[in-house]
Amino acid sequence: MAGCRTDCIEEPLSMSFGSLGRFIGRHPWWFLVIPTLVSVALGGGFYFLKDREANDIEEQFTPVNGPAKKERLFVQDNFPENDSVFSVQRLATEGAYASILAVSETNILRRAAFEEILSLYDDVMQISAGVDQRKYNDICATVQQNCYSNAILDIIGYNSSNIESINLTFPMYKSSSGFVFLGSAVGGVNESLIVEQAQAIRLFFYLQEKRPETYLWLKEFIKLFSGESKLKFKEVSVSYYTSISRQQEFEANSKTVIPLFAATYALAISFSIVSCLRLDNVRNKVWVATFGVFSAGLAVLSSFGLLLYVGVPFVMTVATAPFLILGIGVDDMFVLISYWQKTNVHDKVEDRLAETYKHAAVSITITTLTDVLAFYIGVMTPFGSVQSFCLYTGTAVLFCYIYSITFFGAILALNVPLLVYHPAFIFFDQYAVIVTNTIQNILVATAVMLVISLLLIPNPLCSLWVTFAIASVIVGVAGFMALWGVNLDSISMINLVICIGFSVDFSAHISYAFVSSSKSTVNEKATDALHSLGYPIVQGAVSTILGVVVLSVAESYIFRTFFKIMLLVISFGLVHGVVFIPVFLTFFGICSKSDR
């Protein structure tokens, strides 16, 4: 239809933002103080941070209703465990245990080596924990009212001199009480039936899972053997492992990234200041850039505090969100500053801010909607860690947008006057659903991005080019993930959700600027769009990369994967935004308001 308008939403929205900018320009202190007070109030939610931490590996990184969990429940109902009649074969979980592995460079079946092993055993027997100082014999899993014992020590009668006089058979040994399986206790044996030489001995200490002292005892065990003196002997070298070791290592990894927060914000502030430096002191934006980074920090404080108030679990993966939000906030800041500096310096503050909001606010609204929806769509996944990450990050992006429009706008206005069942199956379930869930999220999010682009960019063909850019970036990122050795798992899935939202940012900015340009020819429109937003887009890309670059030195796989995929997304998105999209729009030459 000739009379059909494709800007029926964009035009009223642009005018509304212009009115909002004018109002903020007249009353900047309201929009400076109110967001600050809201942030302080919501920041009180961090009081509940300790209670909301949910870093259980099984709970957060396996499907919520995975089939292995239902199968385990069936096993537990039909084959219940009994710590007083303990059997390793009846365990439906890893159980509660500590393990010591002693290794010899020559032959461990010697008296001298077993003297050191028995010394280790005695040290374990002396460990006590809890208010009542419970020892191993008080909380151990029992068989016939005796602690579950180590077969190799029973065979020698806990006397090191007997090891050289006993003829050990492997893997089954016939003792006075029956056959004993030594396959899990003795390692590195020779191939003969009679074991004459072995390299390793492993001891297990099984505990009652439901006793409150068990966890404390295991922590004391780790504390005892974490010292170098307990792991170095003359005859054997010793290593240890417990049922809580993996969880403790996982939680410890999250603490290593805390010092990186300060480095990230220092990098972002420094880059923002350098980018906004001008030879003209009146138009210098040093303090504006600083408060732009501060605005992103307020968004993190408010969003995280709000979700902590309402009880949303705080998972380790959420710790990457502040790095991401910093990049998004700085990106919005650069776009607002770019449009602000294009206004007439002789106009009134409210007029300049109205003109800035009329153009910039619509652009950042498009990118915010795509980002927020991409994250909230990720909540549909069955992984608790992904759900928490998407909720926290999506809400933080929303707050970042609100504070960019209100708080940062007020900063601009203030500046102008001055200027088969196995426990391991629990973790295998993710690979059964990860591909389908990833494809589903990508397709749904891409469709949503297309609808938003059609509504807010006043030309359907431009919207299709933006959607094409999303698909192209996703394909490129997926391909380079394989080349870079990044596997498709729940961690990389989180980052692919990010990819959908971020890949549209650069293309949407350029497309909207191209459509909105008042130039007469397509070449002039492309030139005008790149002139207006090319540098801010490059600034935003570099600032986002700087926001996550410190994660490249993190020891954790989660943070290194996050850095790799974000680097790919930003790099490909930037190339599409400033190279491919302008070429396509110029080549077809019909994406303009005059063609609607």
Coordinates of C-alpha atoms in Angstrom, one line a residue:
M1 CA 0.0 0.0 0.0
A2 CA 1.4 3.4 -1.0
G3 CA 0.1 5.0 2.1
C4 CA 1.5 2.4 4.5
R5 CA 3.9 3.8 7.1
T6 CA 6.7 1.7 8.5
D7 CA 7.7 4.3 11.1
C8 CA 4.4 4.4 13.0
I9 CA 6.3 3.3 16.2
E10 CA 9.7 4.9 15.6
E11 CA 8.4 8.5 15.0
P12 CA 6.2 8.7 18.1
L13 CA 8.9 7.0 20.2
S14 CA 11.5 9.5 18.9
M15 CA 9.2 12.4 19.8
S16 CA 8.5 11.0 23.3
F17 CA 12.2 10.6 24.0
G18 CA 12.7 14.2 22.8
S19 CA 10.1 15.4 25.4
L20 CA 11.8 13.2 28.1
G21 CA 15.2 14.7 27.2
R22 CA 13.8 18.2 27.4
F23 CA 12.3 17.4 30.9
I24 CA 15.5 16.0 32.1
G25 CA 17.4 19.0 30.8
R26 CA 15.1 21.3 32.9
H27 CA 15.3 19.2 36.1
P28 CA 18.6 17.3 36.0
W29 CA 19.0 17.1 39.8
W30 CA 15.9 14.9 40.1
F31 CA 17.3 12.4 37.7
L32 CA 20.7 12.5 39.4
V33 CA 19.5 12.1 43.0
I34 CA 16.6 9.7 42.5
P35 CA 18.6 6.9 40.6
T36 CA 21.4 7.3 43.2
L37 CA 18.9 6.8 46.1
V38 CA 17.3 3.9 44.3
S39 CA 20.7 2.3 43.8
V40 CA 21.5 2.7 47.5
A41 CA 18.2 1.2 48.6
L42 CA 18.4 -1.7 46.2
G43 CA 22.1 -2.2 47.0
G44 CA 21.0 -3.3 50.4
G45 CA 20.1 -6.6 48.8
F46 CA 23.8 -7.5 48.9
Y47 CA 23.2 -8.2 52.6
F48 CA 21.6 -11.4 51.4
L49 CA 24.4 -12.4 49.0
K50 CA 25.8 -15.1 51.3
D51 CA 22.4 -16.7 51.7
R52 CA 21.7 -16.5 47.9
E53 CA 24.9 -18.1 46.8
A54 CA 24.1 -21.3 44.9
N55 CA 27.3 -22.9 43.6
D56 CA 26.4 -26.5 43.9
I57 CA 27.8 -28.0 40.7
E58 CA 25.1 -30.6 40.2
E59 CA 22.3 -28.2 41.0
Q60 CA 23.5 -25.4 38.7
F61 CA 25.2 -27.1 35.8
T62 CA 23.0 -30.1 35.1
P63 CA 19.4 -30.0 33.6
V64 CA 16.9 -29.2 36.3
N65 CA 14.7 -32.2 35.5
G66 CA 17.3 -34.4 33.8
P67 CA 16.4 -38.1 33.4
A68 CA 19.4 -39.2 35.4
K69 CA 18.1 -37.4 38.5
K70 CA 14.8 -39.2 38.2
E71 CA 16.6 -42.5 37.7
R72 CA 18.8 -41.8 40.8
L73 CA 15.6 -41.1 42.8
F74 CA 14.3 -44.4 41.7
V75 CA 17.5 -46.1 42.8
Q76 CA 17.5 -44.4 46.1
D77 CA 13.9 -45.4 46.8
N78 CA 14.4 -49.0 45.8
F79 CA 18.0 -49.5 47.0
P80 CA 18.2 -47.2 50.0
E81 CA 21.6 -46.6 51.6
N82 CA 22.3 -47.5 55.2
D83 CA 25.4 -46.0 56.8
S84 CA 25.3 -48.8 59.5
V85 CA 25.3 -51.5 56.8
F86 CA 27.5 -49.7 54.3
S87 CA 28.2 -50.9 50.8
V88 CA 30.1 -48.9 48.1
Q89 CA 28.0 -50.7 45.4
R90 CA 24.8 -49.3 46.8
L91 CA 25.9 -45.7 46.6
A92 CA 23.6 -43.7 44.2
T93 CA 25.8 -40.6 44.7
E94 CA 29.6 -40.1 45.2
G95 CA 29.0 -40.5 48.9
A96 CA 31.0 -38.8 51.6
Y97 CA 34.6 -39.9 51.7
A98 CA 38.3 -38.9 51.8
S99 CA 40.9 -40.7 49.8
I100 CA 44.7 -40.8 50.0
L101 CA 46.9 -42.0 47.1
A102 CA 50.5 -43.1 48.0
V103 CA 52.8 -43.6 45.0
S104 CA 56.3 -45.1 44.9
E105 CA 58.9 -44.6 42.2
T106 CA 60.0 -48.2 42.6
N107 CA 58.0 -50.8 44.6
I108 CA 55.5 -49.7 47.2
L109 CA 55.1 -53.3 48.7
R110 CA 58.0 -52.7 51.0
R111 CA 58.1 -52.3 54.8
A112 CA 59.6 -48.8 54.7
A113 CA 56.8 -47.6 52.3
F114 CA 54.1 -49.1 54.5
E115 CA 55.5 -47.5 57.6
E116 CA 54.9 -44.1 56.0
I117 CA 51.4 -45.2 54.8
L118 CA 50.4 -46.3 58.3
S119 CA 51.7 -43.0 59.6
L120 CA 49.4 -41.3 57.2
Y121 CA 46.6 -43.6 58.4
D122 CA 47.3 -42.7 62.0
D123 CA 47.2 -38.9 61.2
V124 CA 43.7 -39.4 59.6
M125 CA 42.5 -41.2 62.7
Q126 CA 43.5 -38.3 64.9
I127 CA 41.5 -35.7 62.9
S128 CA 38.6 -34.3 64.9
A129 CA 35.9 -31.8 64.0
G130 CA 32.7 -30.2 65.3
V131 CA 31.8 -29.0 68.8
D132 CA 32.2 -32.4 70.3
Q133 CA 35.5 -33.0 68.4
R134 CA 34.3 -36.1 66.6
K135 CA 36.9 -38.4 65.2
Y136 CA 36.7 -40.7 62.2
N137 CA 35.6 -43.7 64.3
D138 CA 32.7 -41.6 65.6
I139 CA 31.2 -40.6 62.2
C140 CA 32.5 -43.4 59.8
A141 CA 30.2 -45.5 57.7
T142 CA 30.1 -49.0 59.3
V143 CA 29.8 -52.6 58.4
Q144 CA 28.9 -55.0 61.3
Q145 CA 29.4 -52.1 63.8
N146 CA 32.9 -51.6 62.6
C147 CA 34.2 -48.7 60.4
Y148 CA 34.4 -49.6 56.7
S149 CA 38.0 -50.6 56.5
N150 CA 40.8 -50.6 53.9
A151 CA 41.3 -54.2 52.7
I152 CA 45.1 -53.8 52.1
L153 CA 45.6 -52.7 55.7
D154 CA 43.4 -55.5 57.0
I155 CA 45.4 -58.0 55.1
I156 CA 48.7 -57.0 56.8
G157 CA 47.0 -56.6 60.1
Y158 CA 48.1 -52.9 60.3
N159 CA 51.7 -54.1 60.7
S160 CA 54.1 -52.9 58.0
S161 CA 56.5 -55.8 58.5
N162 CA 53.9 -58.3 57.2
I163 CA 53.7 -56.8 53.7
E164 CA 56.9 -58.5 52.6
S165 CA 55.9 -61.9 53.9
I166 CA 52.3 -62.1 52.4
N167 CA 51.7 -63.4 48.9
L168 CA 49.2 -61.0 47.5
T169 CA 47.0 -62.2 44.6
F170 CA 45.4 -59.6 42.3
P171 CA 42.7 -58.6 41.7
M172 CA 41.1 -61.0 44.2
Y173 CA 42.8 -62.0 47.5
K174 CA 41.5 -64.9 49.6
S175 CA 41.7 -64.0 53.3
S176 CA 40.4 -65.8 56.3
S177 CA 37.0 -64.0 56.0
G178 CA 36.6 -64.6 52.3
F179 CA 37.6 -63.1 49.0
V180 CA 38.7 -59.4 49.0
F181 CA 38.8 -57.2 45.8
L182 CA 42.1 -55.2 45.6
G183 CA 41.5 -53.6 42.2
S184 CA 40.6 -50.2 43.8
A185 CA 43.3 -50.3 46.5
V186 CA 46.5 -51.4 44.7
G187 CA 47.7 -49.9 41.4
G188 CA 50.6 -50.4 39.0
V189 CA 50.9 -54.1 39.6
N190 CA 52.8 -56.6 37.6
E191 CA 51.0 -59.0 35.3
S192 CA 51.5 -62.2 37.3
L193 CA 48.9 -63.6 39.6
I194 CA 51.1 -63.2 42.6
V195 CA 51.8 -59.5 43.1
E196 CA 55.5 -59.0 43.6
Q197 CA 55.6 -55.3 42.7
A198 CA 53.2 -52.4 42.7
Q199 CA 53.5 -48.6 42.4
A200 CA 50.5 -47.2 44.3
I201 CA 48.2 -47.8 47.3
R202 CA 44.9 -46.0 47.8
L203 CA 43.1 -45.7 51.1
F204 CA 39.4 -44.7 51.4
F205 CA 37.7 -43.3 54.5
Y206 CA 33.9 -43.4 54.0
L207 CA 31.7 -41.3 56.3
Q208 CA 28.1 -41.0 57.2
E209 CA 26.6 -38.6 54.7
K210 CA 23.8 -37.2 56.9
R211 CA 25.9 -36.4 60.0
P212 CA 26.5 -32.6 60.4
E213 CA 30.1 -33.3 61.5
T214 CA 31.0 -35.0 58.3
Y215 CA 31.5 -31.9 56.2
L216 CA 33.5 -30.3 59.0
W217 CA 35.7 -33.4 59.3
L218 CA 36.3 -33.4 55.5
K219 CA 37.4 -29.7 55.7
E220 CA 39.8 -30.6 58.6
F221 CA 41.1 -33.4 56.4
I222 CA 41.8 -31.0 53.5
K223 CA 43.3 -28.5 55.9
L224 CA 45.7 -31.2 57.3
F225 CA 46.9 -32.5 54.0
S226 CA 47.1 -29.2 52.2
G227 CA 50.4 -28.6 53.9
E228 CA 53.5 -29.6 52.0
S229 CA 54.9 -31.5 54.9
K230 CA 52.1 -34.0 54.8
L231 CA 52.5 -34.8 51.2
K232 CA 56.3 -35.4 51.0
F233 CA 57.9 -38.5 52.4
K234 CA 61.1 -40.3 51.7
E235 CA 59.6 -43.5 50.3
V236 CA 56.2 -42.4 48.8
S237 CA 54.7 -39.2 47.4
V238 CA 51.1 -38.5 48.5
S239 CA 48.1 -36.9 47.0
Y240 CA 44.5 -36.7 48.3
Y241 CA 41.0 -36.1 47.2
T242 CA 37.6 -35.9 49.0
S243 CA 34.0 -35.8 48.0
I244 CA 33.9 -32.0 48.6
S245 CA 37.2 -31.2 46.8
R246 CA 35.6 -30.5 43.4
Q247 CA 33.0 -28.2 45.0
Q248 CA 35.7 -26.3 47.0
E249 CA 37.9 -25.8 44.0
F250 CA 34.9 -24.5 42.0
E251 CA 34.0 -22.0 44.7
A252 CA 37.7 -21.0 45.1
N253 CA 37.9 -20.2 41.4
S254 CA 35.2 -17.5 41.7
K255 CA 37.3 -15.6 44.3
T256 CA 40.3 -15.4 41.9
V257 CA 38.3 -13.1 39.6
I258 CA 37.4 -10.5 42.3
P259 CA 40.7 -8.5 41.9
L260 CA 39.9 -8.3 38.2
F261 CA 36.9 -6.1 38.9
A262 CA 39.0 -3.2 40.0
A263 CA 41.3 -3.6 37.0
T264 CA 38.3 -3.7 34.6
Y265 CA 36.8 -0.5 35.9
A266 CA 40.2 1.2 35.9
L267 CA 40.6 0.2 32.2
A268 CA 37.1 1.3 31.3
I269 CA 37.5 4.7 33.0
S270 CA 40.9 5.2 31.5
F271 CA 39.7 4.3 28.0
S272 CA 36.6 6.4 28.3
I273 CA 38.5 9.4 29.5
V274 CA 41.1 9.1 26.7
S275 CA 38.4 8.6 24.1
C276 CA 36.5 11.7 25.3
L277 CA 39.5 14.0 25.5
R278 CA 39.2 17.1 23.4
L279 CA 41.7 20.0 22.7
D280 CA 38.8 22.3 23.4
N281 CA 38.5 22.4 27.2
V282 CA 34.9 23.6 27.1
R283 CA 33.9 20.5 25.1
N284 CA 36.1 18.1 27.1
K285 CA 34.1 15.1 28.5
V286 CA 36.5 13.7 31.0
W287 CA 34.1 13.8 34.0
V288 CA 31.2 12.9 31.8
A289 CA 33.0 9.7 30.8
T290 CA 33.9 8.9 34.4
F291 CA 30.2 9.2 35.4
G292 CA 29.2 7.1 32.4
V293 CA 31.2 4.2 33.9
F294 CA 29.8 5.0 37.3
S295 CA 26.3 4.8 35.8
A296 CA 27.0 1.2 34.7
G297 CA 28.2 0.4 38.2
L298 CA 25.0 1.7 39.6
A299 CA 23.1 -0.5 37.2
V300 CA 24.9 -3.6 38.5
L301 CA 24.4 -2.5 42.1
S302 CA 20.6 -1.9 41.6
S303 CA 19.9 -5.0 39.5
F304 CA 21.8 -7.4 41.6
G305 CA 20.5 -6.0 44.8
L306 CA 16.9 -6.2 43.5
L307 CA 17.2 -9.9 42.5
L308 CA 19.0 -10.7 45.8
Y309 CA 16.1 -9.1 47.6
V310 CA 13.6 -11.4 45.8
G311 CA 15.7 -14.5 46.3
V312 CA 17.1 -15.3 42.9
P313 CA 20.1 -17.6 43.3
F314 CA 23.5 -16.1 42.8
V315 CA 25.7 -18.5 40.8
M316 CA 29.4 -18.2 40.0
T317 CA 28.6 -17.6 36.3
V318 CA 26.8 -14.3 37.3
A319 CA 30.2 -13.0 38.3
T320 CA 31.0 -12.4 34.6
A321 CA 27.9 -10.1 34.2
P322 CA 29.5 -6.9 35.6
F323 CA 32.2 -7.1 33.0
L324 CA 29.6 -7.3 30.3
I325 CA 27.3 -4.6 31.7
L326 CA 30.3 -2.3 31.9
G327 CA 30.8 -2.7 28.2
I328 CA 27.1 -2.1 27.4
G329 CA 26.9 0.9 29.6
V330 CA 29.9 2.5 28.1
D331 CA 28.6 1.8 24.6
D332 CA 25.4 3.6 25.4
M333 CA 27.4 6.5 26.8
F334 CA 29.5 6.9 23.7
V335 CA 26.3 7.0 21.5
L336 CA 24.7 9.7 23.7
I337 CA 27.9 11.7 23.8
S338 CA 28.3 11.5 20.0
Y339 CA 24.8 12.8 19.4
W340 CA 25.2 15.4 22.1
Q341 CA 28.3 16.8 20.5
K342 CA 26.5 17.2 17.2
T343 CA 24.0 19.6 18.7
N344 CA 24.4 23.4 18.6
V345 CA 26.4 24.5 21.6
H346 CA 24.5 27.8 21.6
D347 CA 21.1 26.2 22.1
K348 CA 19.6 25.8 25.6
V349 CA 20.5 22.7 27.6
E350 CA 17.0 21.3 27.4
D351 CA 16.9 21.8 23.6
R352 CA 20.2 20.1 23.1
L353 CA 19.2 17.2 25.3
A354 CA 15.9 16.9 23.6
E355 CA 17.6 16.7 20.2
T356 CA 20.1 14.2 21.6
Y357 CA 17.4 11.9 23.0
K358 CA 15.3 12.2 19.8
H359 CA 18.0 10.4 17.8
A360 CA 20.2 8.5 20.3
A361 CA 17.6 7.1 22.7
V362 CA 15.7 5.2 19.9
S363 CA 19.0 3.7 18.8
I364 CA 20.0 2.4 22.3
T365 CA 16.4 1.3 22.9
I366 CA 16.7 -1.0 19.9
T367 CA 19.9 -2.6 21.2
T368 CA 18.6 -2.7 24.8
L369 CA 15.4 -4.5 23.8
T370 CA 17.3 -7.1 21.7
D371 CA 19.8 -7.7 24.5
V372 CA 17.2 -7.9 27.3
L373 CA 15.0 -10.2 25.3
A374 CA 17.9 -12.4 24.3
F375 CA 18.9 -12.9 28.0
Y376 CA 15.3 -13.4 29.2
I377 CA 14.7 -16.0 26.5
G378 CA 17.7 -17.8 27.9
V379 CA 15.7 -18.3 31.1
M380 CA 13.8 -21.1 29.3
T381 CA 16.9 -23.4 29.4
P382 CA 16.8 -26.2 31.9
F383 CA 20.2 -25.2 33.4
G384 CA 20.0 -23.3 36.8
S385 CA 23.3 -21.6 36.1
V386 CA 22.1 -20.3 32.7
Q387 CA 18.8 -19.2 34.2
S388 CA 20.4 -17.2 37.0
F389 CA 23.0 -15.7 34.6
C390 CA 20.3 -14.6 32.1
L391 CA 18.0 -13.1 34.9
Y392 CA 20.8 -11.1 36.5
T393 CA 22.4 -10.0 33.2
G394 CA 19.1 -9.2 31.5
T395 CA 17.9 -7.2 34.5
A396 CA 21.3 -5.4 34.7
V397 CA 21.1 -4.4 31.0
L398 CA 17.6 -3.0 31.7
F399 CA 18.8 -1.0 34.6
C400 CA 21.8 0.1 32.6
Y401 CA 19.5 1.4 29.9
I402 CA 17.3 3.2 32.5
Y403 CA 20.3 4.9 34.1
S404 CA 21.8 5.8 30.8
I405 CA 18.5 7.6 29.9
T406 CA 18.0 9.2 33.3
F407 CA 21.2 9.4 35.4
F408 CA 23.7 9.9 32.5
G409 CA 21.4 12.3 30.8
A410 CA 21.3 14.4 33.9
I411 CA 25.1 14.3 34.0
L412 CA 25.1 15.7 30.4
A413 CA 22.7 18.4 31.4
L414 CA 24.8 19.3 34.5
N415 CA 28.0 19.4 32.5
V416 CA 26.7 21.9 29.9
P417 CA 26.5 25.0 32.2
L418 CA 30.1 24.1 33.4
L419 CA 30.5 22.1 30.4
V420 CA 22.8 -46.7 33.0
Y421 CA 22.9 -45.1 36.2
H422 CA 26.1 -43.8 37.3
P423 CA 26.7 -40.6 39.4
A424 CA 28.6 -39.2 36.4
F425 CA 25.4 -39.3 34.3
I426 CA 24.1 -36.3 36.2
F427 CA 26.6 -34.2 34.3
F428 CA 26.3 -36.1 31.0
D429 CA 22.6 -35.0 30.7
Q430 CA 23.7 -31.6 29.6
Y431 CA 25.1 -33.0 26.4
A432 CA 21.8 -34.6 25.5
V433 CA 19.9 -31.3 25.5
I434 CA 22.6 -28.6 24.9
V435 CA 22.4 -28.7 21.1
T436 CA 18.6 -28.5 20.8
N437 CA 18.4 -25.9 23.5
T438 CA 21.1 -23.8 21.9
I439 CA 19.4 -24.0 18.5
Q440 CA 16.0 -23.2 20.0
N441 CA 17.3 -20.1 21.8
I442 CA 19.1 -18.8 18.7
L443 CA 16.1 -19.3 16.4
V444 CA 13.6 -17.7 18.9
A445 CA 15.9 -14.8 19.7
T446 CA 16.7 -14.1 16.1
A447 CA 13.0 -14.1 15.3
V448 CA 12.4 -11.6 18.1
M449 CA 15.2 -9.4 16.9
L450 CA 13.6 -9.4 13.4
V451 CA 10.2 -8.3 14.8
I452 CA 11.8 -5.5 16.9
S453 CA 13.9 -4.3 13.9
L454 CA 10.7 -4.3 11.7
L455 CA 8.9 -2.2 14.4
L456 CA 11.6 0.3 15.2
I457 CA 13.7 0.6 11.9
P458 CA 11.4 2.3 9.4
N459 CA 12.2 0.1 6.5
P460 CA 11.6 -3.7 6.2
L461 CA 14.6 -4.4 4.0
C462 CA 17.0 -2.7 6.5
S463 CA 15.5 -4.9 9.2
L464 CA 16.2 -8.0 7.1
W465 CA 19.8 -6.9 6.6
V466 CA 20.1 -6.5 10.4
T467 CA 18.7 -10.0 10.9
F468 CA 21.1 -11.3 8.2
A469 CA 24.0 -9.8 10.2
I470 CA 22.9 -11.6 13.3
A471 CA 22.9 -15.0 11.5
S472 CA 26.2 -14.2 9.9
V473 CA 27.9 -13.3 13.2
I474 CA 26.4 -16.4 14.9
V475 CA 27.8 -18.7 12.1
G476 CA 31.2 -17.0 12.3
V477 CA 31.4 -17.3 16.1
A478 CA 30.3 -21.0 16.0
G479 CA 32.9 -21.7 13.4
F480 CA 35.8 -20.0 15.2
M481 CA 34.7 -21.7 18.5
A482 CA 35.6 -25.0 16.9
L483 CA 39.0 -23.6 15.6
W484 CA 39.7 -22.1 19.1
G485 CA 38.9 -25.3 20.9
V486 CA 35.7 -24.0 22.6
N487 CA 33.3 -26.8 23.2
L488 CA 29.5 -26.4 23.1
D489 CA 28.4 -26.8 26.7
S490 CA 26.3 -24.9 29.2
I491 CA 29.1 -22.3 29.6
S492 CA 29.5 -21.6 25.9
M493 CA 25.7 -21.7 25.6
I494 CA 25.5 -18.7 27.9
N495 CA 27.9 -16.8 25.7
L496 CA 26.0 -17.7 22.5
V497 CA 22.9 -16.1 24.1
I498 CA 25.0 -13.0 24.5
C499 CA 26.1 -13.3 20.9
I500 CA 22.5 -12.9 19.6
G501 CA 22.0 -9.6 21.5
F502 CA 25.4 -8.2 20.8
S503 CA 25.6 -9.1 17.2
V504 CA 22.7 -6.8 16.4
D505 CA 24.0 -3.8 18.2
F506 CA 26.5 -2.5 15.6
S507 CA 24.3 -3.2 12.6
A508 CA 21.2 -1.7 14.2
H509 CA 23.0 1.6 15.0
I510 CA 24.3 1.9 11.4
S511 CA 21.0 0.8 9.8
Y512 CA 19.0 3.3 11.9
A513 CA 21.4 6.1 11.2
F514 CA 21.3 5.3 7.5
V515 CA 17.5 5.3 7.4
S516 CA 17.2 8.5 9.5
S517 CA 19.8 10.3 7.4
S518 CA 18.5 13.4 5.5
K519 CA 21.0 13.0 2.7
S520 CA 19.7 12.5 -0.8
T521 CA 21.8 9.7 -2.2
V522 CA 22.6 6.3 -0.7
N523 CA 26.3 6.9 -0.8
E524 CA 25.9 10.1 1.1
K525 CA 23.6 8.3 3.6
A526 CA 26.2 5.6 4.2
T527 CA 28.9 8.2 4.6
D528 CA 26.7 10.2 7.0
A529 CA 25.8 7.1 9.0
L530 CA 29.5 6.1 9.3
H531 CA 30.5 9.6 10.1
S532 CA 27.9 9.9 12.8
L533 CA 28.3 6.5 14.5
G534 CA 31.4 4.9 13.1
Y535 CA 33.7 6.2 15.9
P536 CA 31.2 5.6 18.7
I537 CA 30.7 2.0 17.5
V538 CA 34.4 1.4 17.4
Q539 CA 34.7 3.0 20.9
G540 CA 31.9 0.7 22.2
A541 CA 33.5 -2.4 20.7
V542 CA 36.9 -1.6 22.1
S543 CA 35.5 -0.7 25.5
T544 CA 33.5 -3.9 25.6
I545 CA 36.7 -5.9 24.7
L546 CA 38.6 -4.0 27.4
G547 CA 35.8 -4.9 29.8
V548 CA 36.5 -8.6 29.4
V549 CA 40.1 -8.8 28.3
V550 CA 41.4 -9.3 31.8
L551 CA 39.4 -12.6 31.9
S552 CA 41.9 -14.0 29.4
V553 CA 44.4 -14.5 32.3
A554 CA 41.8 -16.1 34.6
E555 CA 42.5 -19.7 35.6
S556 CA 38.8 -20.7 35.4
Y557 CA 37.5 -22.3 32.1
I558 CA 34.3 -20.3 32.5
F559 CA 36.0 -16.9 32.4
R560 CA 38.4 -17.9 29.6
T561 CA 35.5 -19.2 27.5
F562 CA 33.6 -16.0 28.2
F563 CA 36.5 -13.9 27.0
K564 CA 37.1 -15.9 23.8
I565 CA 33.4 -15.8 22.6
M566 CA 33.0 -12.2 23.5
L567 CA 36.1 -11.3 21.6
L568 CA 34.7 -13.1 18.5
V569 CA 31.2 -11.6 18.9
I570 CA 32.5 -8.0 19.2
S571 CA 35.0 -8.4 16.4
F572 CA 32.6 -10.0 13.9
G573 CA 29.8 -7.6 15.0
L574 CA 32.0 -4.6 14.4
V575 CA 33.1 -5.8 11.0
H576 CA 29.5 -6.3 10.0
G577 CA 28.4 -3.0 11.4
V578 CA 31.0 -0.7 9.8
V579 CA 31.9 -2.7 6.7
F580 CA 29.2 -5.2 5.4
I581 CA 26.0 -3.4 6.4
P582 CA 26.9 0.0 4.8
V583 CA 28.0 -1.8 1.6
F584 CA 24.7 -3.8 1.4
L585 CA 22.6 -0.7 2.2
T586 CA 24.4 1.3 -0.5
F587 CA 24.3 -1.5 -3.1
F588 CA 20.5 -2.0 -2.8
G589 CA 19.9 1.7 -2.1
I590 CA 16.3 1.6 -0.9
C591 CA 16.6 1.7 2.9
S592 CA 15.4 5.3 3.6
K593 CA 12.4 7.0 5.1
S594 CA 11.6 8.5 1.7
D595 CA 10.9 5.1 0.3
R596 CA 8.3 4.0 2.8

